[in-house]
Short mmCIF file of C-alpha atoms in Angstrom, two decimals:
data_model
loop_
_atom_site.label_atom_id
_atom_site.label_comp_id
_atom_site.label_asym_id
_atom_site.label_seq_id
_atom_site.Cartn_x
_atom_site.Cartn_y
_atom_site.Cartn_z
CA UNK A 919 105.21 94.14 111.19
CA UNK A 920 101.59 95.12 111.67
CA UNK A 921 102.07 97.07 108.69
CA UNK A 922 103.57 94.37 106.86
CA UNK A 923 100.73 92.47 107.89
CA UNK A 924 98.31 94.93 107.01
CA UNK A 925 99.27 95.42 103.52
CA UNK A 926 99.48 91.68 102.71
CA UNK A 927 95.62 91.62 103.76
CA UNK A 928 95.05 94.83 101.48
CA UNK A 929 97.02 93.71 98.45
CA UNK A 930 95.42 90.09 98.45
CA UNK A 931 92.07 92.02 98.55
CA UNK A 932 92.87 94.41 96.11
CA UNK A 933 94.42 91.47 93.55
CA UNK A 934 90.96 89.09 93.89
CA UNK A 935 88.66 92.33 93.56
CA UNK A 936 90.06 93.39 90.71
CA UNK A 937 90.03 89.96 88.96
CA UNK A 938 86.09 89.44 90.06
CA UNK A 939 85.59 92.97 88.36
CA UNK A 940 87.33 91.92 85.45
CA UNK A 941 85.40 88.61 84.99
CA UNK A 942 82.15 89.97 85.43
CA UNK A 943 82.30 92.93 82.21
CA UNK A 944 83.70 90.31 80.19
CA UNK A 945 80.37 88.39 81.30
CA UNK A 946 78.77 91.41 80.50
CA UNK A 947 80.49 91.95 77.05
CA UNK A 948 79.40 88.64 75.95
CA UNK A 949 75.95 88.55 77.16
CA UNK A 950 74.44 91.92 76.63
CA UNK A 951 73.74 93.44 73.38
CA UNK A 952 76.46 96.15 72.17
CA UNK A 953 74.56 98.52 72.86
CA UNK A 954 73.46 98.01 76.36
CA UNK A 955 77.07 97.03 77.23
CA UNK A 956 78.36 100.51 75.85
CA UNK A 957 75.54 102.47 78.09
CA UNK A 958 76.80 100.15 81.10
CA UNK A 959 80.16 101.23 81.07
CA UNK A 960 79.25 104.63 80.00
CA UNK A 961 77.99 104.86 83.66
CA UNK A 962 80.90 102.80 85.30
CA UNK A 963 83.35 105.39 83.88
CA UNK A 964 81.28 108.30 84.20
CA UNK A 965 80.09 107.71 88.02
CA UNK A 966 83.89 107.44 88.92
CA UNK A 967 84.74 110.50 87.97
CA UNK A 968 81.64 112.46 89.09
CA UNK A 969 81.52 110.18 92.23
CA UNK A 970 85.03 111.97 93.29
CA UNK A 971 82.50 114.73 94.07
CA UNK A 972 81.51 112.87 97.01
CA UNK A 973 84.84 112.44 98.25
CA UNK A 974 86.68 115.90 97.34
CA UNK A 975 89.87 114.74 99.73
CA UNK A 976 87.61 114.31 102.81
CA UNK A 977 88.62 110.40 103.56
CA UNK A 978 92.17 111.08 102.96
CA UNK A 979 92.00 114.02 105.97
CA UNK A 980 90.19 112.30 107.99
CA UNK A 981 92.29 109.31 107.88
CA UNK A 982 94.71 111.91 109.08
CA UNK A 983 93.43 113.34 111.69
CA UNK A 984 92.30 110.16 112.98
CA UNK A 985 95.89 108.52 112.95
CA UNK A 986 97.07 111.52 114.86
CA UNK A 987 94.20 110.41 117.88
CA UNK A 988 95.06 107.11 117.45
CA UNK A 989 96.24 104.89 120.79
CA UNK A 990 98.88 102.75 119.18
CA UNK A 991 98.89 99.17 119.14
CA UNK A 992 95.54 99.60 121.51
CA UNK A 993 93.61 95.75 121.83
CA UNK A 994 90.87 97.71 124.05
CA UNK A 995 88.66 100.70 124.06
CA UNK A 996 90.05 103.73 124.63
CA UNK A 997 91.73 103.38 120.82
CA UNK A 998 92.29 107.27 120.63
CA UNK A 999 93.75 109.93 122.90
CA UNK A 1000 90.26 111.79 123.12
CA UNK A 1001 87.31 109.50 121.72
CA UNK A 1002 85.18 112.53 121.49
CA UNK A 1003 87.58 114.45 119.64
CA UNK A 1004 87.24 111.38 117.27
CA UNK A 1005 83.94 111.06 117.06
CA UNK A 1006 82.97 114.95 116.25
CA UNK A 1007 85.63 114.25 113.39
CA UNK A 1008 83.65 111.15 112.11
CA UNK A 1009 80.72 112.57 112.60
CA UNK A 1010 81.10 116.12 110.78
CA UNK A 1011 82.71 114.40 107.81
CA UNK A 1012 79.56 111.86 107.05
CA UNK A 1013 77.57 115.14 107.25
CA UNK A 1014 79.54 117.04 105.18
CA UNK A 1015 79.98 113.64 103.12
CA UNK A 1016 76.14 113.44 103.01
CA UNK A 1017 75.70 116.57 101.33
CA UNK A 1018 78.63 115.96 98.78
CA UNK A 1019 76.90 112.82 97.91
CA UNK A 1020 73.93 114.70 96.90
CA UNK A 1021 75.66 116.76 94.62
CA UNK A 1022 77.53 113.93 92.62
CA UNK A 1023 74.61 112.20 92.37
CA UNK A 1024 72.42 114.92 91.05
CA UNK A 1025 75.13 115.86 88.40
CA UNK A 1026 75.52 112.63 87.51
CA UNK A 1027 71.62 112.41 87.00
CA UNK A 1028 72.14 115.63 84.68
CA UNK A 1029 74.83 113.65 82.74
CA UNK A 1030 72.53 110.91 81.97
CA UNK A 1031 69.85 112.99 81.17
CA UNK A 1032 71.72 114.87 78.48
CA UNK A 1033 73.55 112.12 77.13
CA UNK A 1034 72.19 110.08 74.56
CA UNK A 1035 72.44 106.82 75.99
CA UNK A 1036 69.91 104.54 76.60
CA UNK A 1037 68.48 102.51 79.92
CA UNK A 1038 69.21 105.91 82.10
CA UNK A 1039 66.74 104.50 84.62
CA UNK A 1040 69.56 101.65 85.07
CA UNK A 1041 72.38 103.84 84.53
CA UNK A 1042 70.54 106.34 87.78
CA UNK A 1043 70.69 103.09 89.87
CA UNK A 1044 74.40 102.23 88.60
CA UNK A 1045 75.43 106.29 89.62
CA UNK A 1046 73.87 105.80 93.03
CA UNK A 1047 76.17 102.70 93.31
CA UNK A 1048 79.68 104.60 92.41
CA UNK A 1049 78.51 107.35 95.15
CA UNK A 1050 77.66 104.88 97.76
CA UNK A 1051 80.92 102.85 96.89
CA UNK A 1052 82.56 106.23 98.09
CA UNK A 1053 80.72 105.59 101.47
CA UNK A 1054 82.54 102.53 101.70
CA UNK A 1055 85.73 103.81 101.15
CA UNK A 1056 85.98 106.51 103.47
CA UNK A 1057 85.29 103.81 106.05
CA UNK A 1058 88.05 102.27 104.69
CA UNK A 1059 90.08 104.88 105.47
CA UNK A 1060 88.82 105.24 109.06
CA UNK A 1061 90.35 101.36 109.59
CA UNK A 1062 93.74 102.42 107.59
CA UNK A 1063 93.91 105.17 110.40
CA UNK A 1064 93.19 102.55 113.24
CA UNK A 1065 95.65 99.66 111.14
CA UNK A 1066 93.05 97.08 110.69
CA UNK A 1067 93.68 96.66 107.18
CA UNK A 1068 91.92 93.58 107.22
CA UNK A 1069 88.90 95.25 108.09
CA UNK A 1070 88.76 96.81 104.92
CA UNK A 1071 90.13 93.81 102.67
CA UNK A 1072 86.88 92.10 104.40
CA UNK A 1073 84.62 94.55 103.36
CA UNK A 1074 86.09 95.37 100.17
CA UNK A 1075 85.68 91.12 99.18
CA UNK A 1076 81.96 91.76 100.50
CA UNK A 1077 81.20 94.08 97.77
CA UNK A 1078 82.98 92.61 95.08
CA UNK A 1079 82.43 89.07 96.14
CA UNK A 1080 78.70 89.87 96.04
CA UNK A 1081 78.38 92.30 92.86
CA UNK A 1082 80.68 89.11 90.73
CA UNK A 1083 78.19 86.08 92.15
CA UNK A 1084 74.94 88.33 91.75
CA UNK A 1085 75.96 89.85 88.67
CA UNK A 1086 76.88 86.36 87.02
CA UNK A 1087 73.48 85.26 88.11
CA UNK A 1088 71.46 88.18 86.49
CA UNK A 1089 73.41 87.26 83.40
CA UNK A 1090 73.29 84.03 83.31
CA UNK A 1091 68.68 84.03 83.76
CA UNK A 1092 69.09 86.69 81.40
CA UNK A 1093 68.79 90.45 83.01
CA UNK A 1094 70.09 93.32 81.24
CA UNK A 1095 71.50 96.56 82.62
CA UNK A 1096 69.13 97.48 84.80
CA UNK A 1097 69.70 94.04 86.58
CA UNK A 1098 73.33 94.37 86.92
CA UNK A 1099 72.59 98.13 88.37
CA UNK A 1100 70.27 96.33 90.80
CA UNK A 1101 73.36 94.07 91.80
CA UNK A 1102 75.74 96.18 92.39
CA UNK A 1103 73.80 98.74 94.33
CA UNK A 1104 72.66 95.72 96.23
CA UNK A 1105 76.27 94.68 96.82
CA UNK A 1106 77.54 98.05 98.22
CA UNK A 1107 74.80 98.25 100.19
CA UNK A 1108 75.47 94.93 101.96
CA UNK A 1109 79.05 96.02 102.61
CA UNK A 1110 78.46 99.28 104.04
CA UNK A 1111 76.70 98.25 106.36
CA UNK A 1112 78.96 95.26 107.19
CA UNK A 1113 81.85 97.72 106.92
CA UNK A 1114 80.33 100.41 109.31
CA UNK A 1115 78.91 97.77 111.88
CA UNK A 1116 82.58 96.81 112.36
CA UNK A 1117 83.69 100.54 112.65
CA UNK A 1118 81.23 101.00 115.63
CA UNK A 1119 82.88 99.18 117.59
CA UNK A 1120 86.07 101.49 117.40
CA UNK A 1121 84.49 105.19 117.42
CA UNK A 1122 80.83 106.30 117.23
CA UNK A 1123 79.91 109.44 115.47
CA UNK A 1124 78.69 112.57 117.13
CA UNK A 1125 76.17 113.83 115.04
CA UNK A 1126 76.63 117.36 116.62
CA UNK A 1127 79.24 118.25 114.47
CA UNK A 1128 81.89 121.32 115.61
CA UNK A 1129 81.50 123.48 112.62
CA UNK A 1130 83.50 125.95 113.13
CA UNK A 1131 86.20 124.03 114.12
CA UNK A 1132 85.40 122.38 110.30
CA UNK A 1133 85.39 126.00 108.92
CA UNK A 1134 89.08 126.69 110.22
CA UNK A 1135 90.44 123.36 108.88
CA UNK A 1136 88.17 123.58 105.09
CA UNK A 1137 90.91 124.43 103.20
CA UNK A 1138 92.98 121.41 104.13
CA UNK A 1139 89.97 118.89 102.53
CA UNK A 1140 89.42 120.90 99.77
CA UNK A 1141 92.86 121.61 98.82
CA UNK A 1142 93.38 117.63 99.00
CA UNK A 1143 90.26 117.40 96.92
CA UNK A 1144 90.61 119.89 94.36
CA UNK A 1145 94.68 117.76 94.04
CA UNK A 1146 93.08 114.70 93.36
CA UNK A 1147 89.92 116.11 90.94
CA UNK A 1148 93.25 117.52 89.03
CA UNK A 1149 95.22 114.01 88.98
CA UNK A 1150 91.75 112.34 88.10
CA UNK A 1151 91.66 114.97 84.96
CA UNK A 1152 94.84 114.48 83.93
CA UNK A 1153 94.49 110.35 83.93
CA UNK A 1154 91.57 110.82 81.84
CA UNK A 1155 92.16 113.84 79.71
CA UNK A 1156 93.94 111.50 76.60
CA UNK A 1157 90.47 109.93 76.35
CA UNK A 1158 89.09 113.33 75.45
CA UNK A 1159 92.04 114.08 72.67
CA UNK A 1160 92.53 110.84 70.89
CA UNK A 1161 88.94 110.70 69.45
CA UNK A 1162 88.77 113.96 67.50
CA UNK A 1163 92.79 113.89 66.80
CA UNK A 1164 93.32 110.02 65.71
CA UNK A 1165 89.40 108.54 65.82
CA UNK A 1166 88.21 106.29 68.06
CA UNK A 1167 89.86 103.30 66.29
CA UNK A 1168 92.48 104.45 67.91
CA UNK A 1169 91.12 105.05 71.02
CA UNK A 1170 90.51 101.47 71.17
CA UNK A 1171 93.85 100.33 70.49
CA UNK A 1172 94.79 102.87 73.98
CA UNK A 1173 92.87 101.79 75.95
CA UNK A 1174 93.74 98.11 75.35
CA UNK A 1175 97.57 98.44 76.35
CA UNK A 1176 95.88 101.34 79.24
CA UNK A 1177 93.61 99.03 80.91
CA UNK A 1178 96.79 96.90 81.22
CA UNK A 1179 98.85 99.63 82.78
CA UNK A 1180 96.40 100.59 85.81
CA UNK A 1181 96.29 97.37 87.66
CA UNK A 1182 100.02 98.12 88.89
CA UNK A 1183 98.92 101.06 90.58
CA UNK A 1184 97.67 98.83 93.21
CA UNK A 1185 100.89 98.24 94.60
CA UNK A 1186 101.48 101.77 95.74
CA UNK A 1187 98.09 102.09 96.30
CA UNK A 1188 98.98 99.41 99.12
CA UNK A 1189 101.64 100.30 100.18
CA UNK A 1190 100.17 103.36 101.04
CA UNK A 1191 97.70 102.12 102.67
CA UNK A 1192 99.74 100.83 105.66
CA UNK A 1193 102.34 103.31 105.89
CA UNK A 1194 100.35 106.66 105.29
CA UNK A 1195 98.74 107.36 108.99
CA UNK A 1196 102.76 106.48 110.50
CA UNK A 1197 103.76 109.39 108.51
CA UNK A 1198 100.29 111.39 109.66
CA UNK A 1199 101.47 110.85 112.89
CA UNK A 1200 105.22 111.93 113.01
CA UNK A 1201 104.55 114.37 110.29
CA UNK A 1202 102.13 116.70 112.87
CA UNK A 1203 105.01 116.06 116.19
CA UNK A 1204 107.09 118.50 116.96
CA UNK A 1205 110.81 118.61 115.57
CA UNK A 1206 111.89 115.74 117.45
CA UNK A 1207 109.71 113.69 115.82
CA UNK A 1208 110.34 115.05 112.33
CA UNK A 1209 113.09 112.70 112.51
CA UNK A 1210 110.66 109.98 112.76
CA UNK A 1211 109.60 111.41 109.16
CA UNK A 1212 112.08 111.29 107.70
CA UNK A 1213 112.82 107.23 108.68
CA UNK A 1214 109.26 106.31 107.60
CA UNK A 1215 109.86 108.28 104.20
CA UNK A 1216 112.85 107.20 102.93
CA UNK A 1217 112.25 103.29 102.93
CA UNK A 1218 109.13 103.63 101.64
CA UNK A 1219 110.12 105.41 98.92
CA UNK A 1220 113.35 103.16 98.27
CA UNK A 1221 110.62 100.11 98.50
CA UNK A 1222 108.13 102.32 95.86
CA UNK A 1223 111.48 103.00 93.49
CA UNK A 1224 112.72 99.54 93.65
CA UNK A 1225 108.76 97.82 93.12
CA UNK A 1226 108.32 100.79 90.26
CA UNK A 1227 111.45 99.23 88.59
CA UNK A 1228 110.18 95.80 88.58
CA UNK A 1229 106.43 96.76 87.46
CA UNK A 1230 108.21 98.53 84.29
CA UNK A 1231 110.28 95.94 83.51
CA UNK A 1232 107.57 93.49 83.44
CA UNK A 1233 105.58 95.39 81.59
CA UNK A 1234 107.95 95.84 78.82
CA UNK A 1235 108.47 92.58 78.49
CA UNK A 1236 105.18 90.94 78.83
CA UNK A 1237 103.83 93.39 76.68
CA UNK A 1238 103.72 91.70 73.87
CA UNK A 1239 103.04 88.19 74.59
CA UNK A 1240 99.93 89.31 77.03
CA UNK A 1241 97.80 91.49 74.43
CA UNK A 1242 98.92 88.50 71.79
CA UNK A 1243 96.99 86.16 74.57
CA UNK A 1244 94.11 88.33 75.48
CA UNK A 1245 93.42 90.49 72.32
CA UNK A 1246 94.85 88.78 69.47
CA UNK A 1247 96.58 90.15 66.50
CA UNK A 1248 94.11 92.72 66.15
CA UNK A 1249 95.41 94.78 69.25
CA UNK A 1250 99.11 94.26 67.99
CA UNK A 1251 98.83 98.07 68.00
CA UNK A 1252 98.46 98.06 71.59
CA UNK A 1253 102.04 96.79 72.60
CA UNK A 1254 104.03 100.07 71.66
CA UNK A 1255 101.24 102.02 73.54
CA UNK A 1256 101.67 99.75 76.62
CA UNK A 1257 105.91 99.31 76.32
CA UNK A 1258 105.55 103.16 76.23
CA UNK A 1259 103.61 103.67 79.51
CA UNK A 1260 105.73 100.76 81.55
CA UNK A 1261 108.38 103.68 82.24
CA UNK A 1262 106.08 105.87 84.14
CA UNK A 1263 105.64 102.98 86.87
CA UNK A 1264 108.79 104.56 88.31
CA UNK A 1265 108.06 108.27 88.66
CA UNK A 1266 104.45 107.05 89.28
CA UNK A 1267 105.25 105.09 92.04
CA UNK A 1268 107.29 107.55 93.94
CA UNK A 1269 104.79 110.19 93.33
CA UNK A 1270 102.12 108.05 95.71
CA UNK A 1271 104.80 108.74 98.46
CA UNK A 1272 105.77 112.10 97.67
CA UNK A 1273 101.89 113.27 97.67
CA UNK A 1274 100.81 111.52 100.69
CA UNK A 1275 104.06 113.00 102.24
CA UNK A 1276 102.94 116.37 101.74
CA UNK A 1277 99.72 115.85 102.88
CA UNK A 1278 100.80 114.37 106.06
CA UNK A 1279 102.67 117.37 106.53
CA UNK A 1280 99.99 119.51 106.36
CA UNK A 1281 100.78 120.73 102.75
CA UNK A 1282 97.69 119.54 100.75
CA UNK A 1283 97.98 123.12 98.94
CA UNK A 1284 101.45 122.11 97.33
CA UNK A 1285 100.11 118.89 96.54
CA UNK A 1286 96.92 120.73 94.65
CA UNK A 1287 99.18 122.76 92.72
CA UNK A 1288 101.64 120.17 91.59
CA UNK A 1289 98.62 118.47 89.92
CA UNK A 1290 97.46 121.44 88.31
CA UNK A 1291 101.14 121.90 86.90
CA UNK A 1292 101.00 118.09 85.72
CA UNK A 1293 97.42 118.81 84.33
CA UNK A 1294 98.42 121.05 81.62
CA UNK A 1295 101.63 119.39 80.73
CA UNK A 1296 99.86 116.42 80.05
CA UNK A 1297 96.81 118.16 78.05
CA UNK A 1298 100.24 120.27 76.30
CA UNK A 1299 102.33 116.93 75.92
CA UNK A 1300 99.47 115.09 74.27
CA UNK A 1301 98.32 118.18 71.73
CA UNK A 1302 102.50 117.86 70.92
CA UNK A 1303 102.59 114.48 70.58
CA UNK A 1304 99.61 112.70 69.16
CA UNK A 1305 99.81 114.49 65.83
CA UNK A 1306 103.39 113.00 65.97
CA UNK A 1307 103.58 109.35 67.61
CA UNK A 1308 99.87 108.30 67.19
CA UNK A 1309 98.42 106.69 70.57
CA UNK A 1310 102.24 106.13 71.26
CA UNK A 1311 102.12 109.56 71.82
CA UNK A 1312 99.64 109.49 74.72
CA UNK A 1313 101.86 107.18 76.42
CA UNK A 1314 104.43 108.93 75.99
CA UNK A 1315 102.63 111.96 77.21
CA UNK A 1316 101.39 110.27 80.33
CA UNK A 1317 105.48 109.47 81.10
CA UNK A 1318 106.30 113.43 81.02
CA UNK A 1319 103.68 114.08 83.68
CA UNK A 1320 104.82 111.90 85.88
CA UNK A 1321 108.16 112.48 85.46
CA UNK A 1322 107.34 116.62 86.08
CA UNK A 1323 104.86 115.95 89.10
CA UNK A 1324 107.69 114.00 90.65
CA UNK A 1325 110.31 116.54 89.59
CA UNK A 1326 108.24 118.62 91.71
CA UNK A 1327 106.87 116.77 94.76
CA UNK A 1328 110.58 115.98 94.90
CA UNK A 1329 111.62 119.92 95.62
CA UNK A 1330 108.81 120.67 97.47
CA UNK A 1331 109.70 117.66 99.81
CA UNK A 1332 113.66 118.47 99.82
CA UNK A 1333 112.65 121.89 101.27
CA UNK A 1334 110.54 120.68 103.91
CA UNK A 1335 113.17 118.05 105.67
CA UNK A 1336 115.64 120.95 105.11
CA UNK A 1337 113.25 123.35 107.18
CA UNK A 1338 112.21 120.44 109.75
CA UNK A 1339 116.08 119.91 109.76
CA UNK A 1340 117.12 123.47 110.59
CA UNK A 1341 114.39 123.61 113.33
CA UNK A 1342 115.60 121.04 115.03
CA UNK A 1343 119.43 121.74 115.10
CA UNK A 1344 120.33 123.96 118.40
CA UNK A 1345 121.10 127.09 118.03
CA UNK A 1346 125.10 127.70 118.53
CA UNK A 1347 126.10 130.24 121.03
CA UNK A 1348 127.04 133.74 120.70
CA UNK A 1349 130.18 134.87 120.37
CA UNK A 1350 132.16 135.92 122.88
#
């Protein structure tokens, strides 16, 4: 139920966020010049990825480990078995975090500087935005691990509630980019702070971090890190072949029917959400509670299958008639592209559980190389196929990499329950 609960907060969040966001760069699109619009999102889409630096898997370990301390269904302090163990945990990662932040912010400087893009002052301030928005979320993930949800639907509204109002307002007296930069650092700012005042009052940070204890457990971060730099890659990779295969004509016409595709990620992104530190915590028990594993994973991949199904079957459907509404006849191109990519939904949407799974069962290195596998059958798929099917051929592409990272997050999960299983069967007696 608290789950439930918990997700509905998240996914009402996620849905009004992503609509402000929306809003506000076609505000943007209309108001500033070409030009200035292109070096805007230049920065949007670069800081993402660089801005992944600053994560490199540490929020999604940390919401593990924290789920594991947790006290459940605790109203009053003490909300984890050992609050100091907690706190060395938060404490070490916004260290480490700290310095990771650095990094993705000074290669993201080097980015702009060698690009040739204009207003890099504004596109510096914009960069230092994406980085601190990855301050935000690993709070977020500290209330996933404690279940208050809300908590992070609140501050998540903050930021994007903020960045829409102020950012309509800098348009509408006129600012260019570097006011919209201003904005939005303004607006993460304002819910970081919001975000971490409310974390406080659950676990404070020891800022005497255990280091060696965070040199034993380094591979487990990094190994979740260097799995999603790899997905991230592969997501993004098509945008690097369709220009010098097809043009970027056709690039356009992608992206179109893509931007389309990625708000139903949300849902498993939710879903997630809620049900990701239960299977933290029975995934680290003992045999016993391996049992309590394998009840938390298979509804919530039978709920991921059966919402995957829906999601593609929308999307094939409304394919047409939505880019007709929103683009016009000059996008027609789009609809194949976007009726193509409405099958991966399915594999997609299982693959959320089937990574998380793994890395709640402390196998973050399976999960790193299933990505790299999916990696190059996506760059191979789309080198096969874009000659052949156009942009359709992307899509396509994108399909077959979902379909093989499930194919084998699948195994790799089969042979785990079949392990835990064997563990926990008694041995039978010798023969007499």
């Amino acid at each position: 139920m608290l789950a439930a609960r918990g997700a509905g907060w998240k996914l009402g969040s996620d849905v009004l966020g992503r609509l402000m966001q929306y809003v506000l760069l076609w505000a943007a699109a209309r108001a500033l010049a070409p030009s200035d619009f292109g070096d805007f999102t230049f920065a949007l889409s670069i800081g993402f990825m660089v801005a992944q630096v600053a994560d490199f898997g540490l929020q999604l370990y940390v919401q593990r480990e924290l789920s594991r301390l947790v006290v459940q269904d605790a109203a009053s302090p003490p909300y984890f078995t050992s609050e100091a163990q907690a706190g060395r945990l938060l404490g070490g990662a916004l260290a480490i975090k700290a310095v990771l932040s650095a990094v993705a912010l000074a290669a993201f400087a080097l980015l702009v500087v060698v690009e040739p893009v204009g207003n890099k002052g504004a596109l510096l301030v914009v960069g230092a935005s994406m980085v601190l928005s990855t301050a935000l979320e690993f709070v977020a993930y500290c209330f996933r691990a404690l279940g208050r949800l809300k908590y992070e639907a609140a501050a998540n509204l903050v930021a994007r509630g903020l960045n829409f109002a102020l950012g309509l307002l800098v348009l509408w007296l006129g600012g260019a980019v570097l006011g919209l930069a201003l904005t939005t650092l303004a607006a993460m700012t304002a819910a970081l702070a919001f975000a971490y005042t409310i974390l406080r009052r659950y676990v404070r940070p020891v800022w005497r971090p255990d280091w060696a204890a965070w040199r034993r457990s380094a591979g487990q971060p990094t190994a979740v890190g260097i799995g999603i730099v790899f997905s991230i890659v592969s997501f993004r990779v098509d945008n690097l072949l369709i220009p010098p295969l097809l043009g970027t004509g056709q690039l356009a016409l992608y992206n179109v029917g893509y931007k389309l595709f990625e708000p139903a990620l949300i849902i498993p992104g939710v879903v997630l959400a809620a049900t990701f530190p239960l299977l933290s915590q029975a995934g680290a028990a003992s045999s016993l509670r391996r049992d309590r594993f394998r009840a938390l994973m298979g509804p919530t991949t039978l709920a991921l299958f059966a919402l995957g199904l829906a999601a593609a079957a929308s999307m094939w459907l409304l394919a047409g008639p939505v880019i007709g509404l929103l683009y016009g006849g000059a996008y027609s191109g789009s609809v194949p592209v976007l009726q193509m990519l409405a099958p991966a939904c399915v594999p997609m949407f299982l693959n959320y559980a089937l990574t998380h799974g793994l890395i709640a069962v402390d196998r973050p290195s399976l999960y790193a190389i299933f990505t790299l596998a999916s990696l190059f059958v996506n760059v191979g798929a789309n080198l096969l196929l874009l000659p052949a099917l156009g942009v359709t051929g992307a899509a396509a592409a994108t399909v077959l990499t979902e379909v093989a990272l499930f194919v084998l997050c699948a195994a790799g999960m089969v042979r785990f329950l079949a392990a835990s299983r064997s563990r926990s069967e008694p041995e039978p007696e010798a023969a007499l």
